[in-house]
XYZ file of C-alpha atoms in Angstrom:
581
model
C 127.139 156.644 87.393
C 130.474 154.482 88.512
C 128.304 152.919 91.447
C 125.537 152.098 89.027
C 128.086 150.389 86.815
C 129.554 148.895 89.544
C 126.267 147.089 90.741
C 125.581 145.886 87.420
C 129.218 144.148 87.245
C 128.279 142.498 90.615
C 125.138 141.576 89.634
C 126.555 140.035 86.166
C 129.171 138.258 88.315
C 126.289 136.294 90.385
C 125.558 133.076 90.205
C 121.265 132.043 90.771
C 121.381 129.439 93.340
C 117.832 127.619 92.576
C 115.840 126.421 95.517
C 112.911 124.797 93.713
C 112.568 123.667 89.992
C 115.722 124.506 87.345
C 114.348 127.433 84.960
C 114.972 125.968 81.506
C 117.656 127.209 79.905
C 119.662 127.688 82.755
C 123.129 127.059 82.199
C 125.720 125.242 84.581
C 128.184 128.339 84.792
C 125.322 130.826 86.081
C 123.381 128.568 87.752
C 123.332 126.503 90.716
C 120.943 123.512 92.246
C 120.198 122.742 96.137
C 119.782 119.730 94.903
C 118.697 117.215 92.672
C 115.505 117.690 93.040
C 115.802 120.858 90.923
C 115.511 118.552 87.857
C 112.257 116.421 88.669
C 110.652 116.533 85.667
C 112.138 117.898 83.362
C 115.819 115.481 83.032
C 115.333 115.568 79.498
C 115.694 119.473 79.022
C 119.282 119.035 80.907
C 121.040 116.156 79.348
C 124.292 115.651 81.646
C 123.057 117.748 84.121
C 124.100 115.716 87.047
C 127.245 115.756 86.534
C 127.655 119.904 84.658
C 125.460 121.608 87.856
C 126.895 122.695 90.768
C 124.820 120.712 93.830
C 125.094 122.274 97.457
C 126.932 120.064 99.931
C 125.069 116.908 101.542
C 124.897 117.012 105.235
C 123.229 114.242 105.685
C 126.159 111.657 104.345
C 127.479 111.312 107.990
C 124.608 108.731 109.856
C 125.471 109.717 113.232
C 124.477 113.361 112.055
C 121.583 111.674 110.465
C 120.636 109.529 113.149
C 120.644 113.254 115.210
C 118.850 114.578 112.957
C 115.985 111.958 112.689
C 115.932 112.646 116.893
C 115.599 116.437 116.216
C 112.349 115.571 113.973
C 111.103 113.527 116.676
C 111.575 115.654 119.032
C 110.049 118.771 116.952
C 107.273 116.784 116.194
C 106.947 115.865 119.988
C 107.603 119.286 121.729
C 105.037 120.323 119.544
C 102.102 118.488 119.837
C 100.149 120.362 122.692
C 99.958 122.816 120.276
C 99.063 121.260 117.076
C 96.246 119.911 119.640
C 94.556 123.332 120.677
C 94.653 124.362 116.999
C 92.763 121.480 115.818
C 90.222 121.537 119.106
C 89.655 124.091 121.660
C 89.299 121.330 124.706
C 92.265 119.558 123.437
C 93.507 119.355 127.018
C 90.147 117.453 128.061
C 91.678 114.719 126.176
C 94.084 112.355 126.835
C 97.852 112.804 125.817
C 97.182 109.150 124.273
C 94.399 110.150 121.570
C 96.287 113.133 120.422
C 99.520 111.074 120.240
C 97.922 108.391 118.100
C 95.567 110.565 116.027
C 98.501 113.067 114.916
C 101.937 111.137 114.698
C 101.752 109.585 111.580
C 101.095 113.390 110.023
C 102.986 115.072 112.293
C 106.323 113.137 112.732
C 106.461 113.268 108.517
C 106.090 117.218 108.633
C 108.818 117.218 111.379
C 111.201 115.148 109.254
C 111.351 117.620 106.350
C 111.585 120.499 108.376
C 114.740 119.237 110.249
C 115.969 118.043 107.004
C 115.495 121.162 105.193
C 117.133 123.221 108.051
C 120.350 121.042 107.807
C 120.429 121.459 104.006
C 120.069 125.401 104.904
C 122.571 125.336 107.098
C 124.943 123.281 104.966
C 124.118 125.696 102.047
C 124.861 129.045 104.072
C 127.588 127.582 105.708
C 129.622 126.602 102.196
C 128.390 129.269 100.092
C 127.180 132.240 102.474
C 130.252 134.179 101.535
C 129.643 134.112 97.816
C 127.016 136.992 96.134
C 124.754 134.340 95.165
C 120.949 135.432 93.794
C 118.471 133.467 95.333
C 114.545 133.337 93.761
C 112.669 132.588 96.912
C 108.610 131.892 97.200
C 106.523 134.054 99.487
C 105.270 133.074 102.821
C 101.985 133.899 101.438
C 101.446 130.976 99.110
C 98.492 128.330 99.955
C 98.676 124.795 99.717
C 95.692 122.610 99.998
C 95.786 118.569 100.894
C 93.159 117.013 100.745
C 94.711 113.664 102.335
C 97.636 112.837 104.393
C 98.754 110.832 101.481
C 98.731 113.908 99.116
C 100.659 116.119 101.392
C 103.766 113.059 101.154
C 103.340 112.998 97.249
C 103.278 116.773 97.046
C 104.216 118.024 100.136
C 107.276 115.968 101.356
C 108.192 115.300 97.453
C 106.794 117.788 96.102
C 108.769 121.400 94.200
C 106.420 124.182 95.341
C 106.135 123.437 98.701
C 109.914 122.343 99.644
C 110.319 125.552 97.690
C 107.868 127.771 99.905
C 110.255 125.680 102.950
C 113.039 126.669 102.023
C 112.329 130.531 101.894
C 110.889 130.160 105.304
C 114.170 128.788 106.449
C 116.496 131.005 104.759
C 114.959 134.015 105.585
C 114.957 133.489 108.710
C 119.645 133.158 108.470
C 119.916 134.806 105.498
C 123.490 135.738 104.306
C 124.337 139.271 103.831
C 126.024 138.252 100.575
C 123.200 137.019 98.905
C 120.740 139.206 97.402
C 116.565 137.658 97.537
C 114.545 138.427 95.042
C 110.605 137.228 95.448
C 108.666 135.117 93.157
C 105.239 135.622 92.621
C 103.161 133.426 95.455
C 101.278 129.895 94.660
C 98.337 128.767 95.687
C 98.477 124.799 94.680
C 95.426 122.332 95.336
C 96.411 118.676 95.827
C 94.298 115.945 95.558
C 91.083 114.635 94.523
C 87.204 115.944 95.214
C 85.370 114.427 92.757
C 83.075 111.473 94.744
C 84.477 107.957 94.131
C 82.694 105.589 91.622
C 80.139 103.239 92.822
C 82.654 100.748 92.468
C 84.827 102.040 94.487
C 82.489 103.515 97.626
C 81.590 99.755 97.934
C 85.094 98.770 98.110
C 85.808 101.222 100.426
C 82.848 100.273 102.683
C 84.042 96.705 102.610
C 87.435 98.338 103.980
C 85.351 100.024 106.811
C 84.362 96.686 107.672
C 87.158 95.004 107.803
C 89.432 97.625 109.839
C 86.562 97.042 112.785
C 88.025 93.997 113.567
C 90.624 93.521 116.479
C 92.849 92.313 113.684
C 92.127 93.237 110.891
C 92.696 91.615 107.255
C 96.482 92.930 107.055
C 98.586 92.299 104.066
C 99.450 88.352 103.391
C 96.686 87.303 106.139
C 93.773 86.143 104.978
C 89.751 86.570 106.274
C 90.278 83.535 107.984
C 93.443 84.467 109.860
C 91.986 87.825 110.295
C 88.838 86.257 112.266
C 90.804 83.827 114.045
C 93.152 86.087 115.802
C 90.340 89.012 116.066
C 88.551 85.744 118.200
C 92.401 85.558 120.205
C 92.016 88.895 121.137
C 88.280 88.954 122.981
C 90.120 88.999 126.120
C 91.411 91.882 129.023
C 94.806 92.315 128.081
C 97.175 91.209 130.421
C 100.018 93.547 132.314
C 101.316 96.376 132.366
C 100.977 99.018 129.239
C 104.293 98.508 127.205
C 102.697 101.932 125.503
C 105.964 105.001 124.986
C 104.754 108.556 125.948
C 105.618 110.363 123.211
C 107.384 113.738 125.120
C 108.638 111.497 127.450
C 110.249 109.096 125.075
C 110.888 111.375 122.038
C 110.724 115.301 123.133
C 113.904 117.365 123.157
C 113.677 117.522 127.281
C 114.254 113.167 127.240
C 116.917 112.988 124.543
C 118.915 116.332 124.455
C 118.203 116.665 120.271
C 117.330 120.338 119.691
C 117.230 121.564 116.286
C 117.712 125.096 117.298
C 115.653 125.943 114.538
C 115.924 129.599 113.593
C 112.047 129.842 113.583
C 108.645 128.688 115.157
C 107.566 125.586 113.119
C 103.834 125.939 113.743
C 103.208 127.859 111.019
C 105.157 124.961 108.602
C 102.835 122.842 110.483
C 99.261 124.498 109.429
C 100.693 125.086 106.114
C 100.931 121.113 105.923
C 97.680 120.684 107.353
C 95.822 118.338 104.951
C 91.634 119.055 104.902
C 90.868 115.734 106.181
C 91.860 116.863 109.467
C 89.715 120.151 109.692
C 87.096 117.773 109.527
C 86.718 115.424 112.302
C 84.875 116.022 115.040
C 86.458 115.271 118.470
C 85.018 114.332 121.262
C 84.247 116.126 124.463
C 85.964 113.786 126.703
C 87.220 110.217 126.358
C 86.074 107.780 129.723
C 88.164 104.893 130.345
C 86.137 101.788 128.651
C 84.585 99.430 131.237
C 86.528 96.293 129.543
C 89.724 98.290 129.109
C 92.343 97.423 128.549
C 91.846 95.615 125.556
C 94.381 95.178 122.975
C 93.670 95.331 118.894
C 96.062 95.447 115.731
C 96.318 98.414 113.412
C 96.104 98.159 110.107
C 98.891 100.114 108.322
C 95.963 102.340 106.479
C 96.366 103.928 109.607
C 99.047 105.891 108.077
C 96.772 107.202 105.803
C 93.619 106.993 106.732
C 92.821 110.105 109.102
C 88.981 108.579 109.840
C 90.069 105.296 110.479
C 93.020 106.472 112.789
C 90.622 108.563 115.023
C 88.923 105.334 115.903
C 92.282 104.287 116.942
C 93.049 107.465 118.773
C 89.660 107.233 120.990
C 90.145 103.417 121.300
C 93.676 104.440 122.693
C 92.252 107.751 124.470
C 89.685 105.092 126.467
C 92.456 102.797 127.931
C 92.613 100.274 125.446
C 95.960 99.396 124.183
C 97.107 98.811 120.203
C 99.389 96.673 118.441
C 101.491 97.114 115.079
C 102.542 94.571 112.870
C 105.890 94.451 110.647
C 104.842 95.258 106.763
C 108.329 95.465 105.161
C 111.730 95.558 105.401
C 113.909 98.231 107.336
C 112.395 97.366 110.733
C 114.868 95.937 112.822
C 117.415 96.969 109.848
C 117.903 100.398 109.154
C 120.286 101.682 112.235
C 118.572 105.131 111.739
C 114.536 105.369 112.116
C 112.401 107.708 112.454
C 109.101 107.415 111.896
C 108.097 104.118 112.304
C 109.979 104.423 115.766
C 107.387 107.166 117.156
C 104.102 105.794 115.486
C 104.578 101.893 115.813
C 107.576 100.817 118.236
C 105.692 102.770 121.034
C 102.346 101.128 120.889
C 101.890 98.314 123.324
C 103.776 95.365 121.510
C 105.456 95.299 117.724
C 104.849 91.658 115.873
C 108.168 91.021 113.819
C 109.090 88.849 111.409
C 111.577 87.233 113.332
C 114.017 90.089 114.978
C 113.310 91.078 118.628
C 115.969 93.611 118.981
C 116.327 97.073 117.000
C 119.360 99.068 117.779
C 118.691 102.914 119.099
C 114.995 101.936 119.545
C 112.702 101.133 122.553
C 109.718 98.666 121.870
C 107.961 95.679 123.032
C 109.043 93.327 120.292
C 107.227 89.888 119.421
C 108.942 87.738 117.037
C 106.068 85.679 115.079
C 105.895 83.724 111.690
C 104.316 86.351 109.348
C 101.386 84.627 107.321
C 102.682 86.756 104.141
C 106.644 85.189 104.311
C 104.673 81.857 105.446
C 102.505 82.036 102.184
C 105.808 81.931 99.508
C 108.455 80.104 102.386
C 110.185 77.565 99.477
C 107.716 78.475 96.966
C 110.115 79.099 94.153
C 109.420 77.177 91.123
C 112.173 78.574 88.889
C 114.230 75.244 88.074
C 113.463 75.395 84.220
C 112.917 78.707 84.214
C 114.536 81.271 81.662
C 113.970 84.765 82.708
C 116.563 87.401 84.872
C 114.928 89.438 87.260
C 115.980 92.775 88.465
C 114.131 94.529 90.704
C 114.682 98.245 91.744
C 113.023 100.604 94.441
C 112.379 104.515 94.705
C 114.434 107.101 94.197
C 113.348 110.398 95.754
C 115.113 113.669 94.999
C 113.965 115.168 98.132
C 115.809 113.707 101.206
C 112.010 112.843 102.919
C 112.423 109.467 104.789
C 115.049 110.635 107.235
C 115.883 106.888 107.435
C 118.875 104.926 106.424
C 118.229 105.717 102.591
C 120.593 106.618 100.497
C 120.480 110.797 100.182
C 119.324 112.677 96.797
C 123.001 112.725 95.355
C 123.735 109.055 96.727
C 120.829 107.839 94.234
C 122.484 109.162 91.415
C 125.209 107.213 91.956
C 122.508 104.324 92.551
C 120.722 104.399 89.351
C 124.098 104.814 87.603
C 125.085 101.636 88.914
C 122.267 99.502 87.113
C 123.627 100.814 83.644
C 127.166 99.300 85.460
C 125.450 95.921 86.259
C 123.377 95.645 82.468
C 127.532 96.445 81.178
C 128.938 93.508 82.746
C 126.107 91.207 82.347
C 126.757 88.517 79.237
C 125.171 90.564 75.830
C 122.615 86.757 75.073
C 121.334 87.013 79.169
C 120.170 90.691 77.744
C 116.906 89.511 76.310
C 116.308 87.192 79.251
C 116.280 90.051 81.609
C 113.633 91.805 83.151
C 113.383 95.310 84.485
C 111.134 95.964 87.519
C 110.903 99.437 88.610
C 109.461 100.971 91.740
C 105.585 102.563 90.945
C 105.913 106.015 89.828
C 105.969 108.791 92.490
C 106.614 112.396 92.462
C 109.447 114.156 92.321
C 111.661 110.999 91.924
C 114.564 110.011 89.604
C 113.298 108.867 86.035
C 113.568 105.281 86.388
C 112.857 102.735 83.676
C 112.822 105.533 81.291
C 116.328 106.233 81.836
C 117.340 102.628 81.900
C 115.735 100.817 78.869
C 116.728 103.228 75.803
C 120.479 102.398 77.235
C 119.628 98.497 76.783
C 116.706 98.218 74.456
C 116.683 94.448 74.877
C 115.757 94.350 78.322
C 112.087 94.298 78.520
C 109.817 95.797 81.358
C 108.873 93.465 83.738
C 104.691 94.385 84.195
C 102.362 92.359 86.223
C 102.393 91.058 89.916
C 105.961 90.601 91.289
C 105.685 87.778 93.458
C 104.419 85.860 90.303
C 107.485 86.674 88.564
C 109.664 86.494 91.791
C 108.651 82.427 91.904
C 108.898 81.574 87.784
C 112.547 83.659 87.233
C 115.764 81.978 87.178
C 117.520 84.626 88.989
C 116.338 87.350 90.999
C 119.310 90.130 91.226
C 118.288 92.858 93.827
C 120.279 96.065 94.215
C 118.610 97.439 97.244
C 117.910 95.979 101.444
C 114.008 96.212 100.448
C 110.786 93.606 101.096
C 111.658 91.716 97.743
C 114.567 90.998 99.477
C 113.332 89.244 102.311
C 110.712 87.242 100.502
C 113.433 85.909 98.174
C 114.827 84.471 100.346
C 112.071 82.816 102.044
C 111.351 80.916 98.715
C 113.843 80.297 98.106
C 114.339 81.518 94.599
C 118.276 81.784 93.773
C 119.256 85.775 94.402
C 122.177 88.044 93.806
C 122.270 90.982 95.895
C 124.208 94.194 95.736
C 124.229 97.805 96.869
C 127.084 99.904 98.197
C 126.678 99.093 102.509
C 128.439 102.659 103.380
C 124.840 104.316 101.517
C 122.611 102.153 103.254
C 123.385 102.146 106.847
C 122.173 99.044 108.797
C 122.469 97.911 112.405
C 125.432 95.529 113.530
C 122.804 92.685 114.397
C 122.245 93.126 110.688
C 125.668 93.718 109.221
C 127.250 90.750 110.795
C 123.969 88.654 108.807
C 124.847 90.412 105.626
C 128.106 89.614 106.132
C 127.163 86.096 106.066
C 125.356 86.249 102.705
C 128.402 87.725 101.399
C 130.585 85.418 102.280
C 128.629 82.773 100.488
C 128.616 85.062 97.569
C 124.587 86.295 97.879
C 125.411 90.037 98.227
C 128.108 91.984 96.312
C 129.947 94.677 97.151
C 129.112 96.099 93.552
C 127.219 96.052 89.962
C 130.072 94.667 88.745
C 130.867 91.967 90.542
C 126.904 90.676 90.988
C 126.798 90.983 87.046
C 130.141 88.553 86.912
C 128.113 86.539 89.487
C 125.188 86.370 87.636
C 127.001 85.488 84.258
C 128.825 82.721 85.968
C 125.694 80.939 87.866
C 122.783 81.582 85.247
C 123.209 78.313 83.364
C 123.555 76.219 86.852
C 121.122 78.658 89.050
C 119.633 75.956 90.778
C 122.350 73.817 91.493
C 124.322 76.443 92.938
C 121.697 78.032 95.216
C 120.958 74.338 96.064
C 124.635 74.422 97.819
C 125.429 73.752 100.995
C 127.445 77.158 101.838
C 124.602 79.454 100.000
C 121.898 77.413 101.935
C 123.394 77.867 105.366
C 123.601 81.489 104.518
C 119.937 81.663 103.031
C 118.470 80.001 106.458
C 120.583 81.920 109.183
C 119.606 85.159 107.456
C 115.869 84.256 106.824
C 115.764 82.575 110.650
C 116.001 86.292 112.175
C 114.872 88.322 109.055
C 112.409 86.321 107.807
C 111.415 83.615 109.758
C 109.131 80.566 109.485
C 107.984 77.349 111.770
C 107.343 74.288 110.550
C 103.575 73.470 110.246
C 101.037 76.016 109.861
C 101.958 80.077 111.715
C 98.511 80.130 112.826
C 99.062 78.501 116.636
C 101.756 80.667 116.849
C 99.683 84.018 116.306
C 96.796 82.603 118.411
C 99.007 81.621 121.272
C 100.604 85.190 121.526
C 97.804 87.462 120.659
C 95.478 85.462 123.770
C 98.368 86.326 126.085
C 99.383 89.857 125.578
């Protein structure tokens, strides 16, 4: 009888650490999260509850630990992909390394990053806490999850509860603390995606697509049909050379850089459990023959992310000789001082077309600085002068840590979305009603965004519609993130106040030193405080002051490497490079 009392006084004294979605009613001094992401959804039903829950420690604050970890994914991913080959097709090895490579890194260097991100977390987690007779729901390894698209497996697999959830057992299990007591949940079986056949609407649009994507460059974002059949024409030649093309064990496996994740488990079994359907059906073919023109060279679209069809053609256009090109779509490349994936499925094709940068810091590549038709397009374009709007435009805010990139982690983005009630504070009460809110698109498993903002300052409206529209007719743009809004800004021109905390967003020197200069001629703030006193100081005078000589020297050394342009039309620019590579 005493040792049954005595079990249930240990029991009562437990705390339920929470792996995967907050029970409701679950209260702060019996419960505790591994993270924010235990409160996707369902904010509301825990008012306060970022700052009454107990969160388990972030490993990933430290970016040399999270630049090793991004090299552990690669590396998993990498070490790996014989493997992931034979699985999907039993002649894999009649193949070359090349078609597997290009066909499977998108998927599998995203399934890599969560698993190494998850295992720090674990480790972090057991490491504070293992000591401490903590309860611990986990899912079965017997749960199913079905993708039907690569796409679906990032919304719901990367970001999504269940499956981090199902993750996490694995990894726990397999270190589990003798102080912590498991108890099972019942398994899921969770179905992602959609089956129903498209519209006719949409099948024609997507045949159009087909179309498109055939050509050796096809009609990227910003370029138009014209451009797109102009520098498809630049490319009917050999390619010239050798093959800047990385091998992918050779460049990225844990042999070449020395990042192990000593992960306490085999990860092929994360890996089929990602597997989205579109995969299981391709056919592959029996062998691949190098092409009697080859090489050739062609640009990828970035559907290729995405697109598992479309990517195959890649894969046996790579797997025949033939060489591929990627072209920058964003921000963060050349930027961030931590990547990941862009690293293993772009930077190691045969050349990288930037929008200005030729150098990225802890990455290998063939880098082409070229003037991108989509910064050519707005380059001065802002037509703000009379203009009476304040635009502030936000970006995502995932709970789960999936990027593995230098992104501010789940409990860093707390403190980010905090910091535009700081800035709306500060800013003059009559600019209120001037101001504009734009929000990133909604996504799973993030923070509520413009939910959570607007009720605290009902007279700032929503800003709906397309963005560069609004980016050209506002009077200010005020940016609290390194994104792509950021770059085109600048490039017209359009007056801009910048400000994020640097120490959350780690960058490169070569692109320190440049923010440096934009903060020096008071573009970027150090915080929401000081960009609101900023913008309450310039609004009336907007364009005179961004019209000043300091601000302008700033503007065009930053945009000459970040965002460049050439006087005249881009297009001899393109036509010249793409007929010699």
């Amino acid at each position: 009888m005493a040792g049954l009392i005595w079990t249930k006084r240990k029991r009562d004294m437990e705390a339920t650490l929470i792996l995967g979605r907050m029970p409701e009613g679950a209260q702060p001094e019996h419960f505790r999260a591994a993270g924010p992401w235990c409160f996707a959804g369902r904010e509301k039903l825990f008012p306060g509850w970022e700052n009454s829950f107990q969160f388990a420690p972030e490993p990933l604050c430290d970016v040399n630990i999270l630049a090793q970890t991004a090299r552990e994914a690669c590396a998993i991913f990498a070490d790996n992909l014989p493997a992931l080959a034979a699985r999907l097709c039993p002649h894999s090895a009649a193949l070359p390394d090349a078609y597997w490579e290009t066909l499977l890194a998108p998927w599998g260097v995203d399934v890599a990053r969560q698993i190494a991100d998850r295992w720090q977390r674990v480790k972090a987690m057991t490491g504070t806490w293992g000591d401490l007779p903590l309860r611990v729901p986990l899912l079965p390894e017997n749960c199913a999850f079905r993708f039907a698209g690569e796409h679906d497996f990032t919304l719901y697999g990367s970001l999504g509860i269940s499956f981090n959830h199902w993750l996490f057992s694995r990894l726990l299990e397999a270190c589990w603390p003798t102080a912590w007591r498991r108890k099972y949940l019942p398994p899921v079986n969770k179905v992602y995606g959609n089956s129903v056949p498209p519209a006719l609407k949409e099948r024609v649009k997507h045949w159009a697509r087909r179309i498109l994507l055939r050509l050796p460059f096809p009609r990227l974002k910003g370029v138009s049909l014209w451009q797109s059949l102009r520098f498809s024409l630049a490319l009917a030649h050999t390619s010239r050379g050798q093959d800047s093309s990385l091998p992918l064990a050779a460049t990225f496996g844990a042999a070449a850089t020395g990042a192990d994740a000593h992960l306490p488990l085999d990860p092929l079994p994360i890996f089929w459990a990602a597997l989205p359907e579109a995969f299981t059906r391709l056919e592959h073919p029996r062998a691949l023959r190098k092409s009697r023109t080859a090489p050739r060279l062609r640009v990828a679209s970035v559907l290729a992310y995405e697109d598992t069809i479309y990517r195959q053609k890649l894969a046996v256009w790579r797997g025949r000789g033939n060489r591929l090109m990627y072209v920058q779509h964003g921000s963060g490349y050349g930027q961030m001082r931590v990547a990941c994936l862009s690293a293993v499925v772009e930077y190691s094709q045969h050349a990288f077309a930037t929008w200005g940068w030729n150098e990225h810091a802890g990455c290998r590549g063939n880098f082409i600085s070229l003037p991108y038709p989509q910064v050519a397009r707005i380059a001065g374009r802002w037509k703000g002068t009379g203009g009476k709007s304040l635009l502030f435009v936000g970006t995502e805010m995932p709970l789960f840590a999936y990027r593995l990139d230098s992104w501010p982690t789940p409990l860093q983005l707390l403190r980010y979305r905090n910091d535009k009630a700081r800035f709306f504070t500060v800013l003059k009460k009559d600019l209120h009603p001037r101001a504009l809110y734009r929000p990133y698109f909604p996504v799973p498993g993030t923070l509520k965004d413009a939910d959570w903002l607007l009720p605290r300052f009902p007279r700032v409206r929503l800003c709906t519609g397309p963005l560069t529209r609004q980016m050209l007719r506002c009077r200010v743009l005020v940016i609290d993130h390194p994104g792509t809004t950021m770059l085109e800004s600048l490039a017209a021109d359009a007056p801009t106040v910048l400000y994020w905390s640097r120490d959350v967003w780690p960058q490169t020197s070569e692109h320190e030193e440049l923010l440096g200069v934009l903060a020096e001629a008071g573009i970027l703030h150090a915080g929401p405080e000081e960009a609101a006193a900023k913008v309450n100081s310039v609004f009336d005078d907007a364009p005179d002051w961004w019209k000043g000589e300091t601000v302008q020297a700033a503007r065009r050394q930053y945009c000459a490497r970040y965002a460049m342009t050439v006087a005249g039309s881009e297009n001899d620019c393109w036509v010249n490079t793409l007929t010699k590579l």
